[in-house]
Each structure stands twice: as structure tokens, then as C-alpha cells.
GROMACS .gro file of C-alpha atoms in nm:
model
  402
    1MET     CA    1  10.203  11.204  -7.278
    2PRO     CA    2  10.385  11.308  -6.964
    3ALA     CA    3  10.730  11.201  -7.064
    4LEU     CA    4  10.804  11.126  -7.417
    5GLY     CA    5  11.159  11.019  -7.388
    6THR     CA    6  11.475  11.208  -7.354
    7LEU     CA    7  11.633  11.505  -7.520
    8SER     CA    8  11.848  11.503  -7.819
    9ALA     CA    9  12.101  11.740  -7.910
   10GLY     CA   10  12.264  11.752  -8.174
   11GLY     CA   11  12.472  11.872  -8.441
   12ALA     CA   12  12.363  11.829  -8.796
   13ALA     CA   13  12.111  11.545  -8.737
   14ALA     CA   14  11.914  11.711  -8.466
   15GLY     CA   15  11.906  12.078  -8.553
   16VAL     CA   16  11.660  12.272  -8.336
   17ALA     CA   17  11.467  11.954  -8.273
   18GLY     CA   18  11.683  11.753  -8.067
   19LEU     CA   19  11.833  11.962  -7.814
   20LEU     CA   20  12.097  11.783  -7.594
   21ARG     CA   21  12.229  11.432  -7.650
   22LEU     CA   22  12.402  11.271  -7.351
   23ARG     CA   23  12.646  11.023  -7.485
   24ARG     CA   24  12.715  10.698  -7.311
   25GLY     CA   25  13.071  10.642  -7.203
   26PRO     CA   26  13.269  10.345  -7.310
   27ALA     CA   27  13.167  10.017  -7.162
   28LEU     CA   28  13.378   9.911  -6.863
   29ALA     CA   29  13.498   9.558  -6.804
   30SER     CA   30  13.284   9.387  -6.555
   31PRO     CA   31  13.457   9.274  -6.236
   32LEU     CA   32  13.191   9.015  -6.171
   33PRO     CA   33  13.245   8.644  -6.238
   34ALA     CA   34  13.082   8.485  -6.545
   35ALA     CA   35  12.805   8.337  -6.327
   36ALA     CA   36  12.716   8.673  -6.187
   37ARG     CA   37  12.708   8.834  -6.527
   38ALA     CA   38  12.459   8.581  -6.645
   39GLY     CA   39  12.190   8.769  -6.457
   40ALA     CA   40  12.261   9.102  -6.628
   41VAL     CA   41  12.002   9.268  -6.838
   42HIS     CA   42  12.022   9.483  -7.145
   43ASP     CA   43  12.079   9.854  -7.107
   44ALA     CA   44  11.722   9.936  -7.176
   45GLY     CA   45  11.613   9.703  -6.909
   46GLN     CA   46  11.762   9.928  -6.647
   47LEU     CA   47  11.563  10.232  -6.759
   48VAL     CA   48  11.215  10.327  -6.655
   49TRP     CA   49  11.092  10.657  -6.802
   50GLY     CA   50  11.444  10.795  -6.825
   51ARG     CA   51  11.546  10.684  -6.468
   52GLN     CA   52  11.809  10.420  -6.401
   53LEU     CA   53  11.704  10.150  -6.155
   54ARG     CA   54  11.910  10.096  -5.846
   55PRO     CA   55  12.179   9.817  -5.879
   56ALA     CA   56  11.979   9.620  -5.617
   57LEU     CA   57  11.712   9.563  -5.879
   58VAL     CA   58  11.940   9.428  -6.154
   59LEU     CA   59  12.215   9.233  -5.974
   60PRO     CA   60  12.156   8.866  -5.887
   61ALA     CA   61  12.041   8.793  -5.534
   62GLY     CA   62  12.361   8.625  -5.438
   63LEU     CA   63  12.567   8.940  -5.484
   64LEU     CA   64  12.337   9.166  -5.280
   65PRO     CA   65  12.362   9.255  -4.912
   66LEU     CA   66  12.165   9.038  -4.684
   67GLN     CA   67  11.881   9.282  -4.641
   68ALA     CA   68  11.841   9.330  -5.012
   69SER     CA   69  11.850   8.959  -5.074
   70LYS     CA   70  11.570   8.900  -4.827
   71ARG     CA   71  11.347   9.153  -4.990
   72LEU     CA   72  11.400   8.984  -5.330
   73THR     CA   73  11.336   8.644  -5.174
   74LEU     CA   74  11.001   8.757  -5.045
   75ARG     CA   75  10.874   8.830  -5.394
   76PRO     CA   76  10.660   8.548  -5.534
   77PRO     CA   77  10.831   8.390  -5.833
   78ALA     CA   78  10.518   8.416  -6.042
   79ALA     CA   79  10.701   8.401  -6.380
   80SER     CA   80  10.896   8.083  -6.298
   81ALA     CA   81  10.587   7.915  -6.150
   82GLU     CA   82  10.399   7.936  -6.483
   83PRO     CA   83  10.433   7.633  -6.708
   84ALA     CA   84  10.657   7.687  -7.007
   85GLY     CA   85  10.369   7.629  -7.251
   86GLU     CA   86  10.160   7.898  -7.088
   87ALA     CA   87  10.413   8.175  -7.114
   88LYS     CA   88  10.260   8.510  -7.198
   89SER     CA   89  10.289   8.584  -7.570
   90PRO     CA   90  10.447   8.916  -7.674
   91GLY     CA   91  10.212   9.190  -7.768
   92LEU     CA   92  10.178   9.331  -8.119
   93LEU     CA   93  10.416   9.623  -8.053
   94GLU     CA   94  10.669   9.393  -7.895
   95LYS     CA   95  10.644   9.142  -8.178
   96TYR     CA   96  10.669   9.422  -8.446
   97PRO     CA   97  10.891   9.699  -8.310
   98ALA     CA   98  10.898   9.860  -8.656
   99ILE     CA   99  10.538   9.964  -8.595
  100THR     CA  100  10.631  10.167  -8.286
  101THR     CA  101  10.939  10.319  -8.454
  102GLY     CA  102  10.727  10.412  -8.757
  103PHE     CA  103  10.473  10.580  -8.528
  104PHE     CA  104  10.754  10.785  -8.363
  105PHE     CA  105  10.877  10.897  -8.704
  106PHE     CA  106  10.523  10.994  -8.811
  107MET     CA  107  10.460  11.200  -8.491
  108TRP     CA  108  10.803  11.362  -8.527
  109TYR     CA  109  10.731  11.479  -8.883
  110PHE     CA  110  10.372  11.565  -8.806
  111LEU     CA  111  10.440  11.773  -8.494
  112ASN     CA  112  10.736  11.954  -8.669
  113VAL     CA  113  10.532  12.042  -8.973
  114ILE     CA  114  10.234  12.162  -8.766
  115PHE     CA  115  10.467  12.369  -8.547
  116ASN     CA  116  10.629  12.542  -8.841
  117ILE     CA  117  10.301  12.617  -9.010
  118LEU     CA  118  10.130  12.741  -8.700
  119ASN     CA  119  10.435  12.945  -8.600
  120LYS     CA  120  10.442  13.122  -8.939
  121LYS     CA  121  10.065  13.186  -8.927
  122ILE     CA  122  10.116  13.361  -8.591
  123TYR     CA  123  10.386  13.572  -8.730
  124ASN     CA  124  10.159  13.683  -9.016
  125TYR     CA  125   9.935  13.865  -8.768
  126PHE     CA  126  10.164  13.902  -8.469
  127PRO     CA  127  10.534  13.977  -8.586
  128TYR     CA  128  10.703  13.972  -8.246
  129PRO     CA  129  10.946  13.681  -8.254
  130TYR     CA  130  11.117  13.756  -7.918
  131PHE     CA  131  10.780  13.735  -7.731
  132VAL     CA  132  10.670  13.423  -7.926
  133SER     CA  133  11.015  13.262  -7.846
  134VAL     CA  134  10.942  13.322  -7.473
  135ILE     CA  135  10.603  13.164  -7.503
  136HIS     CA  136  10.752  12.853  -7.673
  137LEU     CA  137  10.984  12.798  -7.381
  138LEU     CA  138  10.725  12.895  -7.118
  139VAL     CA  139  10.478  12.632  -7.231
  140GLY     CA  140  10.755  12.376  -7.237
  141VAL     CA  141  10.864  12.472  -6.884
  142VAL     CA  142  10.503  12.439  -6.758
  143TYR     CA  143  10.486  12.097  -6.922
  144CYS     CA  144  10.806  11.985  -6.750
  145LEU     CA  145  10.690  12.120  -6.412
  146LEU     CA  146  10.359  11.926  -6.444
  147SER     CA  147  10.554  11.613  -6.541
  148TRP     CA  148  10.771  11.652  -6.228
  149ALA     CA  149  10.466  11.710  -6.018
  150VAL     CA  150  10.322  11.363  -6.114
  151GLY     CA  151  10.658  11.198  -6.098
  152LEU     CA  152  10.703  11.118  -6.468
  153PRO     CA  153  10.996  11.162  -6.463
  154LYS     CA  154  11.100  11.221  -6.100
  155ARG     CA  155  11.281  11.550  -6.074
  156ALA     CA  156  11.659  11.510  -6.050
  157PRO     CA  157  11.836  11.729  -5.790
  158ILE     CA  158  12.060  12.001  -5.918
  159ASN     CA  159  12.342  12.200  -5.758
  160ALA     CA  160  12.565  12.489  -5.837
  161THR     CA  161  12.816  12.278  -6.020
  162LEU     CA  162  12.553  12.133  -6.258
  163LEU     CA  163  12.409  12.481  -6.311
  164LYS     CA  164  12.754  12.606  -6.417
  165LEU     CA  165  12.779  12.316  -6.666
  166LEU     CA  166  12.431  12.365  -6.811
  167PHE     CA  167  12.426  12.747  -6.828
  168PRO     CA  168  12.648  12.774  -7.146
  169VAL     CA  169  12.434  12.511  -7.317
  170ALA     CA  170  12.108  12.695  -7.221
  171LEU     CA  171  12.251  13.025  -7.331
  172CYS     CA  172  12.343  12.898  -7.673
  173HIS     CA  173  11.999  12.727  -7.693
  174ALA     CA  174  11.821  13.050  -7.611
  175LEU     CA  175  12.022  13.254  -7.864
  176GLY     CA  176  11.970  12.995  -8.133
  177HIS     CA  177  11.601  12.964  -8.059
  178VAL     CA  178  11.536  13.337  -8.066
  179THR     CA  179  11.738  13.402  -8.386
  180SER     CA  180  11.565  13.111  -8.559
  181ASN     CA  181  11.233  13.270  -8.485
  182VAL     CA  182  11.341  13.609  -8.599
  183SER     CA  183  11.441  13.446  -8.930
  184PHE     CA  184  11.104  13.252  -8.951
  185ALA     CA  185  10.914  13.577  -8.887
  186THR     CA  186  11.113  13.765  -9.159
  187VAL     CA  187  11.149  13.526  -9.450
  188ALA     CA  188  10.956  13.229  -9.588
  189VAL     CA  189  10.975  12.915  -9.381
  190SER     CA  190  11.112  12.720  -9.676
  191PHE     CA  191  11.395  12.966  -9.717
  192ALA     CA  192  11.473  12.980  -9.347
  193HIS     CA  193  11.509  12.599  -9.342
  194THR     CA  194  11.728  12.610  -9.657
  195ILE     CA  195  11.966  12.846  -9.471
  196LYS     CA  196  11.960  12.624  -9.167
  197ALA     CA  197  12.076  12.341  -9.379
  198LEU     CA  198  12.418  12.509  -9.348
  199GLU     CA  199  12.441  12.397  -8.985
  200PRO     CA  200  12.655  12.090  -9.069
  201PHE     CA  201  12.916  12.328  -9.228
  202PHE     CA  202  12.943  12.520  -8.898
  203ASN     CA  203  12.957  12.191  -8.700
  204ALA     CA  204  13.247  12.067  -8.910
  205ALA     CA  205  13.430  12.405  -8.885
  206ALA     CA  206  13.390  12.414  -8.510
  207THR     CA  207  13.507  12.053  -8.480
  208GLN     CA  208  13.821  12.125  -8.687
  209PHE     CA  209  13.918  12.472  -8.559
  210VAL     CA  210  13.770  12.496  -8.216
  211LEU     CA  211  13.792  12.142  -8.079
  212GLY     CA  212  14.107  12.067  -8.276
  213GLN     CA  213  13.974  11.740  -8.409
  214THR     CA  214  14.045  11.634  -8.767
  215VAL     CA  215  13.745  11.628  -9.002
  216PRO     CA  216  13.782  11.375  -9.278
  217LEU     CA  217  13.816  11.517  -9.628
  218SER     CA  218  13.507  11.316  -9.738
  219LEU     CA  219  13.300  11.523  -9.494
  220TRP     CA  220  13.436  11.847  -9.617
  221LEU     CA  221  13.367  11.753  -9.978
  222SER     CA  222  13.011  11.651  -9.891
  223LEU     CA  223  12.952  12.003  -9.765
  224ALA     CA  224  13.031  12.161 -10.103
  225PRO     CA  225  12.684  12.105 -10.242
  226VAL     CA  226  12.523  12.239  -9.925
  227VAL     CA  227  12.710  12.565  -9.954
  228LEU     CA  228  12.642  12.582 -10.330
  229GLY     CA  229  12.274  12.498 -10.285
  230VAL     CA  230  12.215  12.762 -10.018
  231SER     CA  231  12.396  13.026 -10.229
  232MET     CA  232  12.189  12.943 -10.536
  233ALA     CA  233  11.862  12.962 -10.337
  234SER     CA  234  11.962  13.290 -10.163
  235LEU     CA  235  12.045  13.475 -10.490
  236THR     CA  236  11.692  13.441 -10.630
  237GLU     CA  237  11.476  13.400 -10.319
  238LEU     CA  238  11.173  13.629 -10.352
  239SER     CA  239  11.139  13.667  -9.971
  240PHE     CA  240  11.511  13.731  -9.914
  241SER     CA  241  11.605  13.989  -9.644
  242TRP     CA  242  11.937  14.036  -9.484
  243LYS     CA  243  11.775  14.034  -9.138
  244GLY     CA  244  11.627  13.695  -9.190
  245PHE     CA  245  11.946  13.555  -9.355
  246ILE     CA  246  12.181  13.688  -9.083
  247ASN     CA  247  11.962  13.564  -8.796
  248ALA     CA  248  11.938  13.217  -8.950
  249MET     CA  249  12.323  13.213  -8.974
  250ILE     CA  250  12.350  13.326  -8.615
  251SER     CA  251  12.118  13.038  -8.520
  252ASN     CA  252  12.342  12.794  -8.697
  253ILE     CA  253  12.646  12.915  -8.507
  254SER     CA  254  12.457  12.918  -8.175
  255PHE     CA  255  12.337  12.563  -8.208
  256THR     CA  256  12.691  12.458  -8.310
  257TYR     CA  257  12.836  12.593  -7.991
  258ARG     CA  258  12.550  12.444  -7.801
  259SER     CA  259  12.662  12.103  -7.929
  260ILE     CA  260  13.020  12.180  -7.825
  261TYR     CA  261  12.917  12.280  -7.473
  262SER     CA  262  12.685  11.984  -7.444
  263LYS     CA  263  12.979  11.751  -7.484
  264LYS     CA  264  13.149  11.929  -7.197
  265ALA     CA  265  12.841  11.920  -6.980
  266MET     CA  266  12.782  11.541  -6.979
  267THR     CA  267  12.630  11.436  -6.653
  268ASP     CA  268  12.469  11.133  -6.497
  269MET     CA  269  12.130  11.309  -6.499
  270ASP     CA  270  11.880  11.165  -6.745
  271SER     CA  271  11.836  11.386  -7.047
  272THR     CA  272  11.465  11.458  -6.988
  273ASN     CA  273  11.565  11.635  -6.670
  274VAL     CA  274  11.855  11.804  -6.846
  275TYR     CA  275  11.614  11.931  -7.110
  276ALA     CA  276  11.383  12.069  -6.843
  277TYR     CA  277  11.665  12.257  -6.663
  278ILE     CA  278  11.792  12.392  -6.994
  279SER     CA  279  11.451  12.514  -7.087
  280ILE     CA  280  11.406  12.689  -6.751
  281ILE     CA  281  11.740  12.861  -6.778
  282ALA     CA  282  11.676  12.960  -7.147
  283LEU     CA  283  11.340  13.105  -7.051
  284VAL     CA  284  11.504  13.325  -6.789
  285VAL     CA  285  11.766  13.436  -7.045
  286CYS     CA  286  11.505  13.521  -7.310
  287ILE     CA  287  11.267  13.723  -7.101
  288PRO     CA  288  11.484  14.043  -7.059
  289PRO     CA  289  11.557  14.101  -7.433
  290ALA     CA  290  11.191  14.030  -7.513
  291LEU     CA  291  11.079  14.299  -7.261
  292ILE     CA  292  11.346  14.552  -7.376
  293ILE     CA  293  11.309  14.504  -7.749
  294GLU     CA  294  10.938  14.430  -7.794
  295GLY     CA  295  10.779  14.518  -7.456
  296PRO     CA  296  10.697  14.889  -7.532
  297GLN     CA  297  10.544  14.803  -7.874
  298LEU     CA  298  10.341  14.511  -7.727
  299MET     CA  299  10.202  14.736  -7.456
  300GLN     CA  300  10.116  15.020  -7.692
  301TYR     CA  301   9.957  14.834  -7.981
  302GLY     CA  302  10.103  14.489  -8.049
  303LEU     CA  303   9.875  14.284  -7.827
  304ASN     CA  304   9.567  14.490  -7.904
  305ASP     CA  305   9.625  14.464  -8.276
  306ALA     CA  306   9.661  14.088  -8.269
  307ILE     CA  307   9.344  14.051  -8.058
  308ALA     CA  308   9.150  14.284  -8.288
  309LYS     CA  309   9.259  14.069  -8.592
  310VAL     CA  310   9.185  13.719  -8.463
  311GLY     CA  311   9.012  13.756  -8.126
  312MET     CA  312   9.140  13.681  -7.776
  313THR     CA  313   9.046  13.311  -7.777
  314LYS     CA  314   9.233  13.228  -8.102
  315PHE     CA  315   9.530  13.440  -8.007
  316VAL     CA  316   9.580  13.271  -7.670
  317SER     CA  317   9.508  12.918  -7.807
  318ASP     CA  318   9.751  12.968  -8.092
  319LEU     CA  319  10.030  13.070  -7.860
  320PHE     CA  320   9.966  12.779  -7.630
  321LEU     CA  321   9.946  12.519  -7.911
  322VAL     CA  322  10.260  12.642  -8.089
  323GLY     CA  323  10.448  12.624  -7.754
  324LEU     CA  324  10.317  12.272  -7.696
  325PHE     CA  325  10.404  12.153  -8.046
  326TYR     CA  326  10.753  12.296  -8.010
  327HIS     CA  327  10.813  12.105  -7.688
  328LEU     CA  328  10.660  11.780  -7.803
  329TYR     CA  329  10.836  11.753  -8.137
  330ASN     CA  330  11.173  11.800  -7.964
  331GLN     CA  331  11.083  11.525  -7.722
  332ILE     CA  332  10.963  11.291  -7.998
  333ALA     CA  333  11.274  11.359  -8.204
  334THR     CA  334  11.496  11.244  -7.919
  335ASN     CA  335  11.286  10.941  -7.840
  336THR     CA  336  11.312  10.851  -8.211
  337LEU     CA  337  11.695  10.889  -8.196
  338GLU     CA  338  11.708  10.642  -7.909
  339ARG     CA  339  11.507  10.380  -8.098
  340VAL     CA  340  11.712  10.373  -8.427
  341ALA     CA  341  12.068  10.378  -8.538
  342PRO     CA  342  12.236  10.723  -8.596
  343LEU     CA  343  12.234  10.664  -8.972
  344THR     CA  344  11.863  10.607  -8.981
  345HIS     CA  345  11.799  10.910  -8.766
  346ALA     CA  346  12.022  11.125  -8.986
  347VAL     CA  347  11.830  11.027  -9.300
  348GLY     CA  348  11.507  11.083  -9.115
  349ASN     CA  349  11.618  11.427  -9.007
  350VAL     CA  350  11.694  11.524  -9.368
  351LEU     CA  351  11.355  11.397  -9.485
  352LYS     CA  352  11.190  11.593  -9.208
  353ARG     CA  353  11.342  11.910  -9.344
  354VAL     CA  354  11.213  11.816  -9.697
  355PHE     CA  355  10.857  11.764  -9.548
  356VAL     CA  356  10.868  12.102  -9.369
  357ILE     CA  357  10.991  12.290  -9.677
  358GLY     CA  358  10.743  12.113  -9.907
  359PHE     CA  359  10.439  12.158  -9.685
  360SER     CA  360  10.520  12.522  -9.609
  361ILE     CA  361  10.532  12.599  -9.981
  362ILE     CA  362  10.197  12.432 -10.031
  363ILE     CA  363  10.020  12.576  -9.731
  364PHE     CA  364  10.142  12.934  -9.770
  365GLY     CA  365  10.152  12.930 -10.153
  366ASN     CA  366  10.509  13.064 -10.156
  367LYS     CA  367  10.626  13.144 -10.507
  368ILE     CA  368  10.982  13.027 -10.569
  369THR     CA  369  11.202  13.069 -10.874
  370THR     CA  370  11.346  12.770 -11.057
  371GLN     CA  371  11.695  12.855 -10.936
  372THR     CA  372  11.569  12.872 -10.573
  373GLY     CA  373  11.406  12.533 -10.607
  374ILE     CA  374  11.716  12.374 -10.759
  375GLY     CA  375  11.934  12.533 -10.496
  376THR     CA  376  11.714  12.401 -10.215
  377CYS     CA  377  11.725  12.050 -10.354
  378VAL     CA  378  12.105  12.061 -10.404
  379ALA     CA  379  12.143  12.184 -10.041
  380ILE     CA  380  11.920  11.909  -9.897
  381ALA     CA  381  12.100  11.645 -10.103
  382GLY     CA  382  12.428  11.769  -9.966
  383VAL     CA  383  12.301  11.748  -9.612
  384ALA     CA  384  12.184  11.387  -9.684
  385ILE     CA  385  12.532  11.287  -9.813
  386TYR     CA  386  12.703  11.457  -9.519
  387SER     CA  387  12.477  11.290  -9.264
  388TYR     CA  388  12.528  10.951  -9.427
  389ILE     CA  389  12.906  10.979  -9.432
  390LYS     CA  390  12.920  11.109  -9.072
  391ALA     CA  391  12.696  10.834  -8.940
  392LYS     CA  392  12.905  10.567  -9.117
  393ILE     CA  393  13.228  10.713  -8.962
  394GLU     CA  394  13.071  10.709  -8.614
  395GLU     CA  395  12.957  10.351  -8.656
  396GLU     CA  396  13.307  10.251  -8.758
  397LYS     CA  397  13.453  10.426  -8.455
  398ARG     CA  398  13.216  10.239  -8.221
  399ALA     CA  399  13.289   9.910  -8.392
  400LYS     CA  400  13.668   9.964  -8.335
  401ALA     CA  401  13.610  10.066  -7.972
  402ALA     CA  402  13.409   9.751  -7.907
   0.00000   0.00000   0.00000
């Protein structure tokens, strides 16, 4: 699975899982005559593993320079030579695209649940979230470098201007990632995800007061049950700690600003390469605090204690697998986003959080009070309503623009 799609970012629908969404600009009126446009292909037809084909491969031969036209003419017209009755029938996945989409949703949920469970198990015997956060990013960077090495995808060139655009995004990503892990290491996974359900509230606040864009009243009203539910769950949560709560809130704010900077950093680079560069920058940002905050403890007793508890082989394999699952579930989440409408993805993202909370309670046997359970359900329901309303508003905007 060398390249599993492109990266997602954002906002309430993506959370930590979708990291940077590059929005397409508005469609431009074609200067070509009608006859020329007849040879156009669908957007997806111009993409191969996240790379856009050269115009020479998608324009009709009559509009190409002489040299390009000759190259196309030399290609045997195998498809047109076949009789109409002997046309190749579509495969099962082409005939039933819902099967492929369902597979992506399954893998998205599966990888996310496995990541959260394995991540928490590591923290139970190795409570060093700064170091583990570095491992998450390191494994992802190695994955990206290997993908570049085999050309899937081909590495996009980068310059100082692009680095300046991507650095704020990567900085917010690094801060949000580390503080999320500090929260996961401190409180129950179910409670940490309940707090992170507040991310839509911070997104709306930033849109209204930072970007100066009006947020519809219906969206503000839909956030009321989210705030109420998180408050109810926090008051009676058995694993509650201020350290875990505050770090989860910092994570929400960080990912909100990541979304804001992502909109300012839109480039022509495919988002798989953008994700790779952001991961590299975030890794560099995360290493110094990990060495300063946890380095002395790790050298004195942290690493030795973990190896004594589970053994060197399990310790290393756990760290490698959790980093791999972290990278893959983010890639799959973005690939899923590109296959479905925003509304479908928003609903899927809410259900994913339900799955993570439910499985974490079952696997770890977390005891929760009735009020915490009700508060969690209210918060998740609020996120679902918010995601639905927001997706409908975006669809209406696109329809008017078209």
C-alpha cells in the first residue's frame, strides 16, 4: 500500500485523522471550442496516484503541438479497433463502486480503532507521550520516504516559499498531535475523544472571530448539545484529570488553527506530498521538546523499565505498529473523503468516534457513570447534527457557485 490517497485536513469532519485538505478552486470557463471540449475527461481521469497528467495526455490531438500530435498518432488505436460487441466488460469493483467505498470505510474504522487501543496499551507500560508522538511521526516519515523512493507518488519539488507556507500548518499539527497524546496517556481513551468532540465549537469560533466569516445561527445552536454533553461527561468522569482535559482542549485549538493555516497554504502540490512534507517538519519540531522533557527520564529508567515489563521485541514492534497504524488511518481517511460527498464523510467521521469510544470501553473495561455515558451520547449527537448542517450549507454554496 505505497500510496493510499491524499491527505485530508480538516475541521470537524477530519479531526486528527485527516490532516490537510487541498480545496479545488472554482471551475474556469474553457476557452476551447465545443468540438475541442468533447475530448475532455472527468477530473479523476487526469489523476494517477495523486499526480496530474500533462495537458498533452488529455487534450485532443488536433490542439497539440506538432511533435506531441505525432507521438499520439504513433500509438496503436487498440480500443477503437475492437468490435463494439467485444468491448471489455467492467470489473466487479467498477460495476459496484459501493463495494470499494465500503472497504475504505471499514479500513478507516478498523485502523483507527486499532491505533487508539494499541496506543493506550503502550501508555499503560510506557507513559512517555512526547517520545511516542515522535515515533508516530518518524514511522510515517519513513513510510513517505520509501514511497518516494519507488515513485509512488513521485516526490514533488519544494522551495523556500512552499516551506514558509507549510511551516505554520506543520507547527499546529505537531502541537495538536503531541497534546492529543498527552491527553490519551493521562485519561481514558473514551473521555479524551469526548473532549475532542468540542473541536467543531473551536472551528466555528475561529471562523467567526478570527477569519471574520459569519457562522449561521443554526450551526451555533447545533453546538449547544456538544458543549452540554462534554460538560456532563467531565463532571462525573472517573479518570478525569486537569492535565488530560487541558491538553485535549489545546489539541482542539491547535487543529483549528491548522485548518485555518491550511486554507492559506493551498498549493498546486498533490496532498500526498503535502502530507509528507508536513510530517517531516512536524517531526523536526517534536524532537527537541521530547528530548528536553522526557529525555533524561528515558535514559535513566524509562526505556529499561518498558523493556523489563514486555521485552525488547514487543516494545519495538508495538512502537513500529502504532506509528504505522497512525499514518495509514490518516491516509485512508483522506482517500475515503475523496470518494464520497462531504455529508457522507461527516456522518462517517461521527460514527468513527462512536466506534473508538465504544471499543475502548469494552477492551479496557473502563467504568463510566450513567451521567458520563449520557453526556458522551449527547455530545456525539450534537457533533452529528453540526456535521449534517455544515455539510448541507457547503453543498448549497457549491450548487449556487455552479
